[in-house]
Amino acid sequence: MGVKMTQDELKKMVGLAALPFIKPGMKIGLGTGSTVKHLVDGLGKRMREEGLQVTCVTTSSITTRQANELGIPLVGLDDVDHLDLTIDGADQVDENFNGIKGGGGSMLWEKIVNTASDQNIWIVDESKLTERIGSFGVPVEIVPYGASHVFRRLEQKGLKPTWRLAKDSDQLYRTDENNVIIDVHPGPIDDVNALDQELINMVGVVEHGLFIQRINDIIIGREQGPETIHVKD
Ligand SMILES: O=C(CO)[C@H](O)[C@H](O)COP(=O)(O)O
């Protein structure tokens, strides 16, 4: 029996498996996270070694930093009228390919870039798959002004909110838009559309990490190799 692959090896497998979807001349959205990091490394290599030319937009300052280090040329989202393809990771994905994103805190820009993109692909290792999403907390991005009032309303709704803190700190985490994040912990969600509406309609909420019917394809990293599933045209 072979040695079991680590989660990072599965992440690398799907990061690299997504590379052939990127064609010369495309306008590409680059997601955020440790899985996408492998994709961006691979893209940098293709650009250096094959002279591949694409135009890229990022979904976070973290990915911007990595792209800059690799010499991948970037433009702003407002510099393009649309994107051809966006490749991103996810924290949890259910049987209908709805997901939770924002473990890395970038779901606002990620959702904006996803919306601007003709095609969206998620790359995930198989541990992210679940029957119903929600055991991974749903990140909710809040305007800092009056955020404690939003926190109390989420508490009253029974959504078990917790403040997102900056790494190794007791300070609140700040997003690329300088907002704060409250993670809610609903447990496995019965009705994702109802929670989506409940959260987005709360005053003070900018965006949340529920991504419903937002992908065209998904590449799943499995021990036996990457599995690509076409979700919708
Ligand atoms: O939504 C995200 C960042 O906001 C990431 O895509 C998500 O957290 C998955 O990250 P990773 O690839 O590190 O597991």
Coordinates of C-alpha atoms and ligand atoms in Angstrom, one line a residue:
M1 CA 0.0 0.0 0.0
G2 CA 1.3 3.5 -0.9
V3 CA 1.9 6.3 1.5
K4 CA -1.2 8.5 2.0
M5 CA -0.9 11.9 0.3
T6 CA -0.9 15.0 2.6
Q7 CA -3.5 17.6 2.3
D8 CA -0.9 20.0 0.9
E9 CA 0.0 17.4 -1.8
L10 CA -3.6 17.2 -2.8
K11 CA -3.8 21.0 -2.9
K12 CA -0.8 21.1 -5.2
M13 CA -2.3 18.3 -7.4
V14 CA -5.4 20.4 -8.1
G15 CA -3.5 23.7 -8.3
L16 CA -1.4 22.2 -11.1
A17 CA -4.4 20.3 -12.7
A18 CA -6.1 23.7 -13.2
L19 CA -3.2 25.1 -15.3
P20 CA -4.3 23.6 -18.7
F21 CA -7.6 25.6 -18.4
I22 CA -5.5 28.8 -18.8
K23 CA -5.0 29.6 -22.5
P24 CA -2.9 32.3 -24.1
G25 CA -4.5 35.8 -24.1
M26 CA -7.0 35.0 -21.4
K27 CA -8.1 37.4 -18.7
I28 CA -7.7 35.4 -15.5
G29 CA -9.0 35.9 -12.0
L30 CA -6.7 34.5 -9.4
G31 CA -8.3 33.4 -6.1
T32 CA -6.7 33.3 -2.6
G33 CA -5.4 30.6 -0.3
S34 CA -2.9 27.8 0.1
T35 CA -4.4 25.8 -2.8
V36 CA -4.4 28.8 -5.2
K37 CA -0.8 29.5 -4.1
H38 CA 0.2 26.3 -6.0
L39 CA -1.7 27.4 -9.0
V40 CA 0.0 30.8 -9.0
D41 CA 3.4 29.2 -8.7
G42 CA 2.6 27.0 -11.7
L43 CA 1.3 29.9 -13.7
G44 CA 4.5 31.9 -13.0
K45 CA 6.5 28.9 -14.2
R46 CA 4.5 28.6 -17.4
M47 CA 4.9 32.3 -18.1
R48 CA 8.6 32.1 -17.6
E49 CA 9.3 28.8 -19.4
E50 CA 6.7 28.9 -22.2
G51 CA 6.3 32.6 -22.6
L52 CA 2.6 32.2 -21.9
Q53 CA 0.9 35.6 -21.9
V54 CA -2.3 36.3 -19.9
T55 CA -3.8 39.3 -18.0
C56 CA -4.4 38.6 -14.4
V57 CA -6.6 40.2 -11.6
T58 CA -6.2 39.1 -8.0
T59 CA -8.7 38.6 -5.2
S60 CA -6.5 39.7 -2.3
S61 CA -3.4 41.6 -1.3
I62 CA -1.9 38.2 -0.4
T63 CA -2.2 36.9 -4.0
T64 CA -1.1 40.2 -5.3
R65 CA 2.1 39.9 -3.3
Q66 CA 2.8 36.4 -4.6
A67 CA 2.1 37.4 -8.2
N68 CA 4.4 40.4 -7.9
E69 CA 7.2 38.2 -6.5
L70 CA 6.8 35.8 -9.5
G71 CA 6.7 38.7 -12.0
I72 CA 3.1 37.9 -13.1
P73 CA 1.7 41.1 -14.6
L74 CA -1.5 42.3 -12.9
V75 CA -4.2 44.8 -13.8
G76 CA -7.0 46.1 -11.7
L77 CA -10.5 44.6 -12.0
D78 CA -11.7 48.0 -13.3
D79 CA -9.2 47.8 -16.1
V80 CA -11.0 44.9 -17.8
D81 CA -14.6 44.7 -18.9
H82 CA -14.8 41.0 -17.9
L83 CA -12.7 38.0 -17.0
D84 CA -12.6 34.8 -19.0
L85 CA -11.8 32.5 -16.2
T86 CA -11.4 32.6 -12.4
I87 CA -9.8 29.8 -10.4
D88 CA -10.2 29.9 -6.7
G89 CA -10.3 27.6 -3.6
A90 CA -13.1 26.9 -1.1
D91 CA -13.4 25.9 2.5
Q92 CA -16.4 23.5 2.2
V93 CA -18.4 22.3 -0.8
D94 CA -21.8 20.5 -0.7
E95 CA -23.4 18.0 -3.0
N96 CA -25.0 20.8 -5.1
F97 CA -21.6 22.5 -5.4
N98 CA -22.5 25.4 -3.1
G99 CA -19.7 26.4 -0.9
I100 CA -18.3 28.4 1.9
K101 CA -15.4 30.7 1.2
G102 CA -13.5 33.3 3.3
G103 CA -11.4 31.1 5.5
G104 CA -8.6 33.4 4.4
G105 CA -10.9 36.5 4.7
S106 CA -11.0 37.4 1.1
M107 CA -14.6 36.5 0.2
L108 CA -15.7 40.0 -0.7
W109 CA -13.2 40.5 -3.5
E110 CA -13.5 36.8 -4.4
K111 CA -17.2 37.1 -4.9
I112 CA -16.8 40.3 -7.0
V113 CA -14.2 38.7 -9.2
N114 CA -16.3 35.5 -9.5
T115 CA -19.3 37.7 -10.6
A116 CA -17.1 39.4 -13.3
S117 CA -15.9 36.1 -14.7
D118 CA -17.4 34.1 -17.6
Q119 CA -16.1 30.8 -16.1
N120 CA -15.4 29.9 -12.5
I121 CA -13.4 26.8 -11.4
W122 CA -12.8 25.7 -7.8
I123 CA -9.8 23.7 -6.8
V124 CA -10.3 21.7 -3.6
D125 CA -8.8 18.7 -1.9
E126 CA -11.4 16.0 -1.1
S127 CA -11.5 16.9 2.6
K128 CA -13.5 20.0 1.7
L129 CA -16.5 17.9 0.4
T130 CA -19.5 17.5 2.7
E131 CA -23.2 16.7 2.3
R132 CA -24.3 20.0 3.9
I133 CA -22.0 23.0 4.4
G134 CA -22.0 24.9 7.7
S135 CA -19.8 23.0 10.0
F136 CA -17.1 25.3 8.8
G137 CA -18.1 28.8 10.0
V138 CA -19.6 31.3 7.5
P139 CA -17.5 34.5 7.4
V140 CA -19.5 37.7 7.4
E141 CA -17.8 40.9 6.4
I142 CA -19.0 43.9 8.5
V143 CA -18.4 47.6 8.3
P144 CA -16.5 48.4 11.5
Y145 CA -18.9 51.2 12.5
G146 CA -21.4 49.7 14.9
A147 CA -20.1 46.2 14.4
S148 CA -21.0 45.1 17.9
H149 CA -24.7 45.7 17.1
V150 CA -24.5 43.4 14.1
F151 CA -22.7 40.8 16.4
R152 CA -25.6 41.0 18.9
R153 CA -28.2 40.6 16.1
L154 CA -26.4 37.6 14.8
E155 CA -26.4 36.2 18.4
Q156 CA -30.2 36.9 18.7
K157 CA -30.7 34.9 15.5
G158 CA -28.9 31.9 17.1
L159 CA -26.1 32.0 14.6
K160 CA -23.3 31.7 17.3
P161 CA -21.1 34.6 16.1
T162 CA -17.4 34.9 16.9
W163 CA -15.1 37.7 16.1
R164 CA -12.3 36.9 13.6
L165 CA -8.9 38.0 15.1
A166 CA -5.7 38.8 13.4
K167 CA -3.2 35.9 13.5
D168 CA -1.4 35.6 16.9
S169 CA -3.1 38.7 18.1
D170 CA -6.1 39.9 20.2
Q171 CA -6.8 42.6 17.6
L172 CA -9.7 42.2 15.2
Y173 CA -8.8 40.9 11.7
R174 CA -9.0 43.5 9.0
T175 CA -9.9 42.7 5.4
D176 CA -8.4 44.3 2.3
E177 CA -11.3 46.8 2.5
N178 CA -10.5 47.5 6.2
N179 CA -13.7 45.9 7.3
V180 CA -14.0 43.3 10.1
I181 CA -15.2 39.7 10.0
I182 CA -17.7 37.9 12.2
D183 CA -17.7 34.1 11.7
V184 CA -21.1 32.6 12.3
H185 CA -21.5 28.9 13.2
P186 CA -24.9 27.6 12.1
G187 CA -23.9 24.0 11.8
P188 CA -25.0 22.0 8.7
I189 CA -27.3 24.4 6.9
D190 CA -30.8 23.2 5.8
D191 CA -31.5 26.2 3.5
V192 CA -28.5 28.0 2.1
N193 CA -30.6 30.4 0.1
A194 CA -32.5 31.5 3.3
L195 CA -29.3 32.1 5.2
D196 CA -27.8 34.0 2.2
Q197 CA -30.8 36.3 2.2
E198 CA -30.9 36.7 6.0
L199 CA -27.2 37.7 6.1
I200 CA -27.0 40.0 3.1
N201 CA -30.1 41.9 4.2
M202 CA -28.6 42.9 7.6
V203 CA -27.6 46.5 7.7
G204 CA -23.9 46.7 8.3
V205 CA -23.1 43.5 6.4
V206 CA -21.1 44.0 3.3
E207 CA -20.8 40.4 2.1
H208 CA -20.6 36.9 3.4
G209 CA -18.9 33.6 2.4
L210 CA -21.8 31.6 1.1
F211 CA -21.2 31.0 -2.6
I212 CA -24.4 29.5 -4.1
Q213 CA -24.4 28.2 -7.6
R214 CA -21.3 30.2 -8.6
I215 CA -19.0 27.7 -10.3
N216 CA -18.9 26.0 -13.7
D217 CA -16.3 23.3 -12.9
I218 CA -14.7 21.9 -9.9
I219 CA -11.4 20.0 -9.6
I220 CA -11.2 17.7 -6.6
G221 CA -7.9 16.4 -5.3
R222 CA -8.2 12.7 -4.6
E223 CA -5.7 10.0 -3.6
Q224 CA -6.2 8.4 -7.0
G225 CA -5.7 11.7 -9.0
P226 CA -7.6 14.9 -9.8
E227 CA -11.3 14.6 -10.6
T228 CA -12.8 17.3 -12.7
I229 CA -16.6 17.7 -12.6
H230 CA -18.5 20.0 -14.9
V231 CA -21.2 21.6 -12.8
K232 CA -22.9 23.9 -15.3
D233 CA -22.3 25.8 -18.5
Ligands
LIG1 O1 -11.9 31.5 0.4 C1 -10.7 31.5 0.6 C2 -9.9 32.7 1.0 O2 -10.8 33.8 1.4 C3 -9.9 30.3 0.2 O3 -10.2 30.0 -1.1 C4 -10.4 29.2 1.1 O4 -10.2 29.6 2.5 C5 -9.6 27.9 0.8 O5 -8.3 28.1 1.3 P1 -7.2 27.0 1.2 O6 -6.9 26.7 -0.2 O7 -6.0 27.6 1.9 O8 -7.7 25.8 1.9

